[in-house]
Amino acid sequence: MNIPTKKLKSGFELPVYGMGLWRYSYLQGIDETEDDQEIAAIQDAINKGITHFDTAEKYGQGHSEEILGKAIKGYDRSKLLIATKVAGENQNYDDLNRSFEASLKRIGTDYIDLYLLHSYPRPGIPIQDTMKALDNLVDQGAIKNIGACNLTPNRFKEAQKYTKNKLVCNQVHYNVQYREIEDKGVLDFCQKEDILLVAWRPVQYGKIKEAKLLTELAEKYNKTPMQVAFNWLISQRNVVTISKTNSIAHIDENLGSIGWSLSDEDIEKIRKEFPDQKLASDAVPLDYEADCKP
Ligand SMILES: NC(=O)c1ccc[n+]([C@@H]2O[C@H](COP(=O)([O-])OP(=O)(O)OC[C@H]3O[C@@H](n4cnc5c(N)ncnc54)[C@H](OP(=O)(O)O)[C@@H]3O)[C@@H](O)[C@H]2O)c1
């Protein structure tokens, strides 16, 4: 399947659906019990046309990157878009370089397509330092594009101020139920400033499929509730998504979210009427308090 992309004026583009490689078990550290299943899922995803894979040095203490490295051996690297992230505590100049080299090694590649700040640098690390390190790696050709995660518009602008390269995306918690980024102006900001918004946790661990509104719309469009939930995200301007699944059946289901669109009325209906909406992420709420400090 040829997955459509969303493209910025700069020419940078991301497929509307990519695969995330974080799993719940990583909260406990390294867990190898699902490795074989995950490698098989990544390879199945590549065979079906998924190209964007999202990992991080923090996921399973780097184990997620190792799994990705094993899975992509033998595939054409130039056809893949690999995104990984540097943790907030590793964002001073030297630490960032060390983190980056370690990620390359674990993935078994000599460049990263999209290198993301996993958060704003931890207090005490000047953002200027972080952005200088990123610019240097872009100059060397080791990073193709830079982006960030979980940033308020103010912090995004602050990071952008100290780099000559465009921050192409903001990766944030967004789905039919979790609406912090609408409430705090992140979606508007990304749409106005030509930034891609990468929605993480798009199906809230699969929990949202029971919602009556989704089942009604699924019936109307002859799709599944999950497909309606994904389609709602990617029908919106500048929004793409990444989801994690080890299940080949779920990869097929999720790819069925692509190639059609909810009507504008139904997009708005979900926006207004989806029950029990949350205006702060339950996992990584945007840091508005810190944002207001000088
Ligand atoms: N930047 C950040 O701070 C940040 C934070 C969190 C996540 N992320 C990224 O975003 C990615 C996606 O987020 P996530 O993994 O937390 O959440 P998610 O994709 O919303 O949920 C993943 C869970 O949903 C299940 N699932 C997927 N498709 C399904 C389907 N069609 N039917 C039923 N269940 C389905 C998966 O189970 P099965 O494996 O059984 O299919 C998995 O347990 C992560 O993997 C990570 O790469 C980034």
mmCIF file of C-alpha atoms and ligand atoms in Angstrom:
data_model
loop_
_atom_site.group_PDB
_atom_site.id
_atom_site.type_symbol
_atom_site.label_atom_id
_atom_site.label_comp_id
_atom_site.label_asym_id
_atom_site.label_seq_id
_atom_site.Cartn_x
_atom_site.Cartn_y
_atom_site.Cartn_z
ATOM 1 C CA MET A 1 0.000 0.000 0.000
ATOM 2 C CA ASN A 2 1.197 3.477 -0.810
ATOM 3 C CA ILE A 3 0.569 5.475 2.368
ATOM 4 C CA PRO A 4 -0.242 9.114 1.591
ATOM 5 C CA THR A 5 1.941 11.766 3.169
ATOM 6 C CA LYS A 6 1.498 15.258 4.540
ATOM 7 C CA LYS A 7 4.071 17.697 3.250
ATOM 8 C CA LEU A 8 5.438 20.968 4.582
ATOM 9 C CA LYS A 9 6.406 23.910 2.391
ATOM 10 C CA SER A 10 10.039 22.923 3.010
ATOM 11 C CA GLY A 11 9.343 19.623 1.238
ATOM 12 C CA PHE A 12 9.583 17.511 4.400
ATOM 13 C CA GLU A 13 6.825 14.936 4.532
ATOM 14 C CA LEU A 14 5.552 12.227 6.839
ATOM 15 C CA PRO A 15 3.194 9.373 5.998
ATOM 16 C CA VAL A 16 -0.211 9.792 7.636
ATOM 17 C CA TYR A 17 0.298 6.503 9.540
ATOM 18 C CA GLY A 18 3.532 5.241 11.056
ATOM 19 C CA MET A 19 4.493 2.619 13.600
ATOM 20 C CA GLY A 20 5.476 3.471 17.169
ATOM 21 C CA LEU A 21 7.809 1.176 19.063
ATOM 22 C CA TRP A 22 7.100 1.943 22.703
ATOM 23 C CA ARG A 23 5.394 -0.694 24.778
ATOM 24 C CA TYR A 24 3.862 -0.739 28.202
ATOM 25 C CA SER A 25 6.337 -3.352 29.462
ATOM 26 C CA TYR A 26 9.163 -0.842 28.945
ATOM 27 C CA LEU A 27 8.026 0.985 32.048
ATOM 28 C CA GLN A 28 9.794 -1.884 33.824
ATOM 29 C CA GLY A 29 13.019 -1.411 31.789
ATOM 30 C CA ILE A 30 14.319 -3.906 29.254
ATOM 31 C CA ASP A 31 11.818 -6.628 28.364
ATOM 32 C CA GLU A 32 12.684 -9.164 25.668
ATOM 33 C CA THR A 33 9.575 -11.329 25.884
ATOM 34 C CA GLU A 34 7.840 -9.730 22.895
ATOM 35 C CA ASP A 35 10.912 -9.245 20.700
ATOM 36 C CA ASP A 36 10.155 -11.925 18.104
ATOM 37 C CA GLN A 37 6.567 -10.812 17.748
ATOM 38 C CA GLU A 38 7.627 -7.199 17.444
ATOM 39 C CA ILE A 39 10.311 -7.902 14.839
ATOM 40 C CA ALA A 40 7.752 -9.879 12.813
ATOM 41 C CA ALA A 41 5.254 -6.998 13.127
ATOM 42 C CA ILE A 42 7.811 -4.413 11.954
ATOM 43 C CA GLN A 43 8.721 -6.578 8.959
ATOM 44 C CA ASP A 44 5.053 -7.167 8.144
ATOM 45 C CA ALA A 45 4.506 -3.406 8.382
ATOM 46 C CA ILE A 46 7.388 -2.710 5.963
ATOM 47 C CA ASN A 47 6.071 -5.325 3.548
ATOM 48 C CA LYS A 48 2.683 -3.571 3.631
ATOM 49 C CA GLY A 49 4.129 -0.124 2.904
ATOM 50 C CA ILE A 50 4.672 1.399 6.363
ATOM 51 C CA THR A 51 7.896 3.411 6.274
ATOM 52 C CA HIS A 52 7.846 5.666 9.369
ATOM 53 C CA PHE A 53 9.131 3.941 12.530
ATOM 54 C CA ASP A 54 9.296 5.850 15.792
ATOM 55 C CA THR A 55 11.549 4.862 18.681
ATOM 56 C CA ALA A 56 13.633 6.556 21.407
ATOM 57 C CA GLU A 57 16.787 6.024 23.435
ATOM 58 C CA LYS A 58 14.487 5.778 26.452
ATOM 59 C CA TYR A 59 12.224 2.993 25.184
ATOM 60 C CA GLY A 60 13.299 -0.094 27.083
ATOM 61 C CA GLN A 61 16.630 1.631 27.778
ATOM 62 C CA GLY A 62 17.483 1.485 24.082
ATOM 63 C CA HIS A 63 16.132 -2.011 23.513
ATOM 64 C CA SER A 64 13.397 -0.717 21.214
ATOM 65 C CA GLU A 65 16.092 0.751 18.946
ATOM 66 C CA GLU A 66 17.901 -2.603 18.945
ATOM 67 C CA ILE A 67 14.719 -4.395 17.895
ATOM 68 C CA LEU A 68 14.185 -1.938 15.076
ATOM 69 C CA GLY A 69 17.791 -2.496 13.998
ATOM 70 C CA LYS A 70 17.281 -6.260 13.874
ATOM 71 C CA ALA A 71 13.980 -5.950 12.018
ATOM 72 C CA ILE A 72 15.241 -3.685 9.223
ATOM 73 C CA LYS A 73 18.361 -5.685 8.378
ATOM 74 C CA GLY A 74 18.056 -6.678 4.743
ATOM 75 C CA TYR A 75 15.550 -3.935 3.883
ATOM 76 C CA ASP A 76 16.360 -0.894 1.765
ATOM 77 C CA ARG A 77 17.300 1.717 4.375
ATOM 78 C CA SER A 78 16.676 4.586 1.967
ATOM 79 C CA LYS A 79 12.979 3.705 1.809
ATOM 80 C CA LEU A 80 12.535 3.933 5.598
ATOM 81 C CA LEU A 81 11.970 6.996 7.733
ATOM 82 C CA ILE A 82 13.492 6.360 11.124
ATOM 83 C CA ALA A 83 12.670 8.673 13.990
ATOM 84 C CA THR A 84 14.345 8.453 17.380
ATOM 85 C CA LYS A 85 14.583 10.749 20.381
ATOM 86 C CA VAL A 86 17.086 12.144 22.833
ATOM 87 C CA ALA A 87 15.924 12.301 26.447
ATOM 88 C CA GLY A 88 15.623 15.681 28.214
ATOM 89 C CA GLU A 89 18.476 14.879 30.606
ATOM 90 C CA ASN A 90 20.869 14.123 27.726
ATOM 91 C CA GLN A 91 20.489 17.362 25.843
ATOM 92 C CA ASN A 92 23.650 19.268 26.670
ATOM 93 C CA TYR A 93 26.134 19.406 23.779
ATOM 94 C CA ASP A 94 28.344 16.446 24.681
ATOM 95 C CA ASP A 95 25.621 14.208 26.089
ATOM 96 C CA LEU A 96 23.454 14.734 23.024
ATOM 97 C CA ASN A 97 26.321 13.677 20.777
ATOM 98 C CA ARG A 98 26.918 10.597 22.907
ATOM 99 C CA SER A 99 23.216 9.712 22.897
ATOM 100 C CA PHE A 100 23.018 10.156 19.152
ATOM 101 C CA GLU A 101 26.025 7.886 18.485
ATOM 102 C CA ALA A 102 24.585 5.220 20.788
ATOM 103 C CA SER A 103 21.229 5.336 18.982
ATOM 104 C CA LEU A 104 22.937 4.949 15.594
ATOM 105 C CA LYS A 105 24.807 1.925 16.902
ATOM 106 C CA ARG A 106 21.731 0.249 18.363
ATOM 107 C CA ILE A 107 19.705 0.803 15.191
ATOM 108 C CA GLY A 108 22.633 -0.161 12.958
ATOM 109 C CA THR A 109 22.419 2.871 10.708
ATOM 110 C CA ASP A 110 24.674 5.803 9.922
ATOM 111 C CA TYR A 111 21.954 8.453 9.827
ATOM 112 C CA ILE A 112 18.601 9.302 11.396
ATOM 113 C CA ASP A 113 15.810 10.734 9.284
ATOM 114 C CA LEU A 114 14.088 12.532 12.131
ATOM 115 C CA TYR A 115 15.819 13.223 15.439
ATOM 116 C CA LEU A 116 13.481 14.496 18.141
ATOM 117 C CA LEU A 117 13.861 16.195 21.484
ATOM 118 C CA HIS A 118 11.850 13.848 23.696
ATOM 119 C CA SER A 119 11.045 16.862 25.873
ATOM 120 C CA TYR A 120 12.366 20.347 26.448
ATOM 121 C CA PRO A 121 15.901 20.138 27.941
ATOM 122 C CA ARG A 122 15.965 19.451 31.673
ATOM 123 C CA PRO A 123 16.485 22.547 33.862
ATOM 124 C CA GLY A 124 20.138 23.549 33.839
ATOM 125 C CA ILE A 125 20.684 22.572 30.195
ATOM 126 C CA PRO A 126 20.621 25.659 27.961
ATOM 127 C CA ILE A 127 18.420 25.179 24.914
ATOM 128 C CA GLN A 128 21.091 26.999 22.849
ATOM 129 C CA ASP A 129 23.495 24.123 23.589
ATOM 130 C CA THR A 130 20.978 21.525 22.540
ATOM 131 C CA MET A 131 20.118 23.208 19.270
ATOM 132 C CA LYS A 132 23.794 23.809 18.448
ATOM 133 C CA ALA A 133 24.483 20.095 18.842
ATOM 134 C CA LEU A 134 21.557 19.258 16.561
ATOM 135 C CA ASP A 135 22.654 21.788 13.913
ATOM 136 C CA ASN A 136 26.130 20.336 13.927
ATOM 137 C CA LEU A 137 24.810 16.813 13.322
ATOM 138 C CA VAL A 138 22.568 18.101 10.524
ATOM 139 C CA ASP A 139 25.612 19.809 8.945
ATOM 140 C CA GLN A 140 27.439 16.476 9.044
ATOM 141 C CA GLY A 141 24.527 14.757 7.280
ATOM 142 C CA ALA A 142 23.981 12.418 10.227
ATOM 143 C CA ILE A 143 20.546 13.875 10.975
ATOM 144 C CA LYS A 144 18.237 14.639 8.051
ATOM 145 C CA ASN A 145 15.530 16.512 9.988
ATOM 146 C CA ILE A 146 14.911 17.710 13.519
ATOM 147 C CA GLY A 147 11.727 17.913 15.565
ATOM 148 C CA ALA A 148 10.416 17.854 19.111
ATOM 149 C CA CYS A 149 7.876 16.233 21.381
ATOM 150 C CA ASN A 150 5.428 17.534 23.943
ATOM 151 C CA LEU A 151 6.243 21.218 23.552
ATOM 152 C CA THR A 152 3.883 24.121 24.167
ATOM 153 C CA PRO A 153 3.903 26.701 21.369
ATOM 154 C CA ASN A 154 6.113 29.000 23.494
ATOM 155 C CA ARG A 155 8.711 26.339 24.085
ATOM 156 C CA PHE A 156 8.566 25.239 20.478
ATOM 157 C CA LYS A 157 9.244 28.833 19.386
ATOM 158 C CA GLU A 158 12.077 29.106 21.905
ATOM 159 C CA ALA A 159 13.755 25.958 20.538
ATOM 160 C CA GLN A 160 13.227 27.143 16.958
ATOM 161 C CA LYS A 161 14.916 30.461 17.779
ATOM 162 C CA TYR A 162 18.271 28.762 18.361
ATOM 163 C CA THR A 163 18.524 26.586 15.270
ATOM 164 C CA LYS A 164 18.991 27.396 11.602
ATOM 165 C CA ASN A 165 17.052 24.221 10.739
ATOM 166 C CA LYS A 166 13.289 24.019 10.805
ATOM 167 C CA LEU A 167 11.743 21.928 13.564
ATOM 168 C CA VAL A 168 9.448 19.925 11.334
ATOM 169 C CA CYS A 169 7.121 18.353 13.881
ATOM 170 C CA ASN A 170 5.746 18.349 17.395
ATOM 171 C CA GLN A 171 4.848 14.875 18.683
ATOM 172 C CA VAL A 172 2.013 15.060 21.219
ATOM 173 C CA HIS A 173 -0.693 13.035 22.949
ATOM 174 C CA TYR A 174 -3.817 13.393 20.818
ATOM 175 C CA ASN A 175 -6.836 11.246 20.113
ATOM 176 C CA VAL A 176 -10.640 11.430 20.099
ATOM 177 C CA GLN A 177 -10.641 11.568 23.899
ATOM 178 C CA TYR A 178 -7.401 13.385 24.843
ATOM 179 C CA ARG A 179 -7.701 16.999 23.660
ATOM 180 C CA GLU A 180 -5.078 18.958 25.557
ATOM 181 C CA ILE A 181 -3.429 20.061 22.357
ATOM 182 C CA GLU A 182 -6.657 21.575 21.016
ATOM 183 C CA ASP A 183 -7.373 23.260 24.319
ATOM 184 C CA LYS A 184 -3.845 24.725 24.667
ATOM 185 C CA GLY A 185 -3.558 25.945 21.081
ATOM 186 C CA VAL A 186 -0.939 23.428 19.901
ATOM 187 C CA LEU A 187 -3.007 22.195 16.966
ATOM 188 C CA ASP A 188 -3.733 25.758 15.792
ATOM 189 C CA PHE A 189 -0.075 26.684 16.201
ATOM 190 C CA CYS A 190 1.127 23.728 14.117
ATOM 191 C CA GLN A 191 -1.424 24.424 11.385
ATOM 192 C CA LYS A 192 -0.522 28.128 11.211
ATOM 193 C CA GLU A 193 3.246 27.632 11.388
ATOM 194 C CA ASP A 194 3.492 24.786 8.862
ATOM 195 C CA ILE A 195 4.580 22.167 11.401
ATOM 196 C CA LEU A 196 3.442 18.547 11.345
ATOM 197 C CA LEU A 197 1.593 17.397 14.430
ATOM 198 C CA VAL A 198 2.404 13.738 15.101
ATOM 199 C CA ALA A 199 -0.343 12.279 17.279
ATOM 200 C CA TRP A 200 0.925 9.661 19.728
ATOM 201 C CA ARG A 201 -1.307 7.236 21.663
ATOM 202 C CA PRO A 202 -3.903 7.602 18.880
ATOM 203 C CA VAL A 203 -6.138 4.803 20.179
ATOM 204 C CA GLN A 204 -5.395 5.160 23.891
ATOM 205 C CA TYR A 205 -4.140 1.546 24.104
ATOM 206 C CA GLY A 206 -7.174 0.386 22.130
ATOM 207 C CA LYS A 207 -9.519 1.485 24.921
ATOM 208 C CA ILE A 208 -11.552 3.926 22.860
ATOM 209 C CA LYS A 209 -13.149 1.345 20.591
ATOM 210 C CA GLU A 210 -16.057 0.827 22.996
ATOM 211 C CA ALA A 211 -17.325 4.413 22.611
ATOM 212 C CA LYS A 212 -20.892 4.450 21.252
ATOM 213 C CA LEU A 213 -20.251 7.422 18.965
ATOM 214 C CA LEU A 214 -17.410 5.539 17.260
ATOM 215 C CA THR A 215 -19.468 2.371 16.824
ATOM 216 C CA GLU A 216 -22.314 4.397 15.281
ATOM 217 C CA LEU A 217 -19.966 6.125 12.845
ATOM 218 C CA ALA A 218 -18.205 2.837 12.102
ATOM 219 C CA GLU A 219 -21.541 1.425 11.010
ATOM 220 C CA LYS A 220 -22.311 4.478 8.888
ATOM 221 C CA TYR A 221 -18.963 4.287 7.028
ATOM 222 C CA ASN A 222 -18.705 0.499 7.052
ATOM 223 C CA LYS A 223 -15.431 0.699 9.010
ATOM 224 C CA THR A 224 -14.360 -0.349 12.488
ATOM 225 C CA PRO A 225 -14.407 2.023 15.503
ATOM 226 C CA MET A 226 -10.590 2.039 15.519
ATOM 227 C CA GLN A 227 -10.519 3.018 11.859
ATOM 228 C CA VAL A 228 -12.899 5.888 12.607
ATOM 229 C CA ALA A 229 -10.644 7.034 15.473
ATOM 230 C CA PHE A 230 -7.511 7.006 13.281
ATOM 231 C CA ASN A 231 -9.319 8.616 10.378
ATOM 232 C CA TRP A 232 -10.549 11.435 12.624
ATOM 233 C CA LEU A 233 -6.922 12.290 13.410
ATOM 234 C CA ILE A 234 -5.504 12.104 9.919
ATOM 235 C CA SER A 235 -8.459 13.919 8.346
ATOM 236 C CA GLN A 236 -7.242 17.054 10.110
ATOM 237 C CA ARG A 237 -4.808 19.462 8.530
ATOM 238 C CA ASN A 238 -1.120 18.868 9.388
ATOM 239 C CA VAL A 239 -1.946 15.848 11.584
ATOM 240 C CA VAL A 240 -0.325 12.440 11.098
ATOM 241 C CA THR A 241 -0.164 9.604 13.589
ATOM 242 C CA ILE A 242 1.977 6.771 14.934
ATOM 243 C CA SER A 243 0.554 3.706 16.628
ATOM 244 C CA LYS A 244 2.149 0.706 18.243
ATOM 245 C CA THR A 245 0.951 -2.785 17.484
ATOM 246 C CA ASN A 246 2.499 -6.253 17.585
ATOM 247 C CA SER A 247 -0.522 -7.720 15.885
ATOM 248 C CA ILE A 248 -0.597 -8.345 12.162
ATOM 249 C CA ALA A 249 -4.414 -8.234 12.236
ATOM 250 C CA HIS A 250 -4.250 -4.806 13.884
ATOM 251 C CA ILE A 251 -1.767 -3.531 11.273
ATOM 252 C CA ASP A 252 -4.285 -4.518 8.590
ATOM 253 C CA GLU A 253 -7.139 -2.933 10.487
ATOM 254 C CA ASN A 254 -5.211 0.277 11.093
ATOM 255 C CA LEU A 255 -4.165 0.589 7.459
ATOM 256 C CA GLY A 256 -7.880 0.464 6.643
ATOM 257 C CA SER A 257 -8.118 3.910 8.236
ATOM 258 C CA ILE A 258 -6.431 5.360 5.175
ATOM 259 C CA GLY A 259 -7.805 6.301 1.757
ATOM 260 C CA TRP A 260 -11.193 7.650 2.827
ATOM 261 C CA SER A 261 -12.411 10.470 5.019
ATOM 262 C CA LEU A 262 -15.097 11.224 7.550
ATOM 263 C CA SER A 263 -17.290 14.118 6.452
ATOM 264 C CA ASP A 264 -16.531 17.549 7.908
ATOM 265 C CA GLU A 265 -19.765 17.290 9.902
ATOM 266 C CA ASP A 266 -18.740 13.974 11.462
ATOM 267 C CA ILE A 267 -15.250 15.272 12.245
ATOM 268 C CA GLU A 268 -16.860 18.140 14.148
ATOM 269 C CA LYS A 269 -19.392 15.808 15.760
ATOM 270 C CA ILE A 270 -16.562 13.738 17.267
ATOM 271 C CA ARG A 271 -14.738 16.913 18.277
ATOM 272 C CA LYS A 272 -17.771 18.220 20.138
ATOM 273 C CA GLU A 273 -19.594 15.114 21.282
ATOM 274 C CA PHE A 274 -16.990 12.475 22.107
ATOM 275 C CA PRO A 275 -17.726 11.625 25.742
ATOM 276 C CA ASP A 276 -15.450 12.154 28.759
ATOM 277 C CA GLN A 277 -12.934 14.382 26.993
ATOM 278 C CA LYS A 278 -9.682 15.057 28.839
ATOM 279 C CA LEU A 279 -7.964 18.422 28.629
ATOM 280 C CA ALA A 280 -4.634 17.195 30.003
ATOM 281 C CA SER A 281 -2.610 14.181 28.967
ATOM 282 C CA ASP A 282 -2.658 11.408 31.584
ATOM 283 C CA ALA A 283 0.890 10.500 30.532
ATOM 284 C CA VAL A 284 2.858 13.590 29.487
ATOM 285 C CA PRO A 285 0.879 16.761 30.184
ATOM 286 C CA LEU A 286 2.252 19.868 28.512
ATOM 287 C CA ASP A 287 4.343 21.853 30.961
ATOM 288 C CA TYR A 288 2.492 25.153 31.154
ATOM 289 C CA GLU A 289 3.802 26.079 34.572
ATOM 290 C CA ALA A 290 7.422 25.941 33.454
ATOM 291 C CA ASP A 291 6.434 27.633 30.249
ATOM 292 C CA CYS A 292 5.422 30.767 32.098
ATOM 293 C CA LYS A 293 8.745 31.097 33.924
ATOM 294 C CA PRO A 294 11.184 33.607 32.434
HETATM 295 N N1 LIG B 1 6.923 11.464 22.333
HETATM 296 C C1 LIG B 1 6.340 10.927 23.373
HETATM 297 O O1 LIG B 1 6.447 11.432 24.502
HETATM 298 C C2 LIG B 1 5.545 9.661 23.196
HETATM 299 C C3 LIG B 1 4.786 9.161 24.263
HETATM 300 C C4 LIG B 1 4.070 7.977 24.059
HETATM 301 C C5 LIG B 1 4.114 7.334 22.835
HETATM 302 N N2 LIG B 1 4.894 7.821 21.809
HETATM 303 C C6 LIG B 1 5.007 7.123 20.520
HETATM 304 O O2 LIG B 1 3.702 6.940 19.979
HETATM 305 C C7 LIG B 1 3.487 5.548 19.698
HETATM 306 C C8 LIG B 1 2.015 5.208 19.808
HETATM 307 O O3 LIG B 1 1.547 5.429 21.121
HETATM 308 P P1 LIG B 1 1.193 4.251 22.120
HETATM 309 O O4 LIG B 1 1.925 3.036 21.690
HETATM 310 O O5 LIG B 1 1.427 4.710 23.465
HETATM 311 O O6 LIG B 1 -0.369 4.156 21.957
HETATM 312 P P2 LIG B 1 -1.404 3.526 20.891
HETATM 313 O O7 LIG B 1 -0.758 3.332 19.587
HETATM 314 O O8 LIG B 1 -2.619 4.386 20.987
HETATM 315 O O9 LIG B 1 -1.750 2.173 21.589
HETATM 316 C C9 LIG B 1 -0.999 1.020 21.421
HETATM 317 C C10 LIG B 1 -1.843 -0.118 21.935
HETATM 318 O O10 LIG B 1 -3.048 -0.172 21.153
HETATM 319 C C11 LIG B 1 -3.235 -1.478 20.682
HETATM 320 N N3 LIG B 1 -3.774 -1.394 19.317
HETATM 321 C C12 LIG B 1 -3.226 -0.842 18.209
HETATM 322 N N4 LIG B 1 -4.032 -1.001 17.151
HETATM 323 C C13 LIG B 1 -5.123 -1.672 17.611
HETATM 324 C C14 LIG B 1 -6.324 -2.137 17.005
HETATM 325 N N5 LIG B 1 -6.575 -1.955 15.717
HETATM 326 N N6 LIG B 1 -7.229 -2.793 17.802
HETATM 327 C C15 LIG B 1 -7.002 -2.985 19.121
HETATM 328 N N7 LIG B 1 -5.886 -2.587 19.751
HETATM 329 C C16 LIG B 1 -4.954 -1.917 18.999
HETATM 330 C C17 LIG B 1 -1.895 -2.164 20.701
HETATM 331 O O11 LIG B 1 -2.042 -3.525 21.047
HETATM 332 P P3 LIG B 1 -1.503 -4.711 20.069
HETATM 333 O O12 LIG B 1 -0.012 -4.658 20.090
HETATM 334 O O13 LIG B 1 -2.099 -5.918 20.676
HETATM 335 O O14 LIG B 1 -2.092 -4.382 18.713
HETATM 336 C C18 LIG B 1 -1.167 -1.427 21.817
HETATM 337 O O15 LIG B 1 -1.355 -2.097 23.034
HETATM 338 C C19 LIG B 1 4.413 4.844 20.711
HETATM 339 O O16 LIG B 1 4.646 3.503 20.370
HETATM 340 C C20 LIG B 1 5.633 5.723 20.653
HETATM 341 O O17 LIG B 1 6.404 5.438 19.513
HETATM 342 C C21 LIG B 1 5.572 8.999 21.972
#
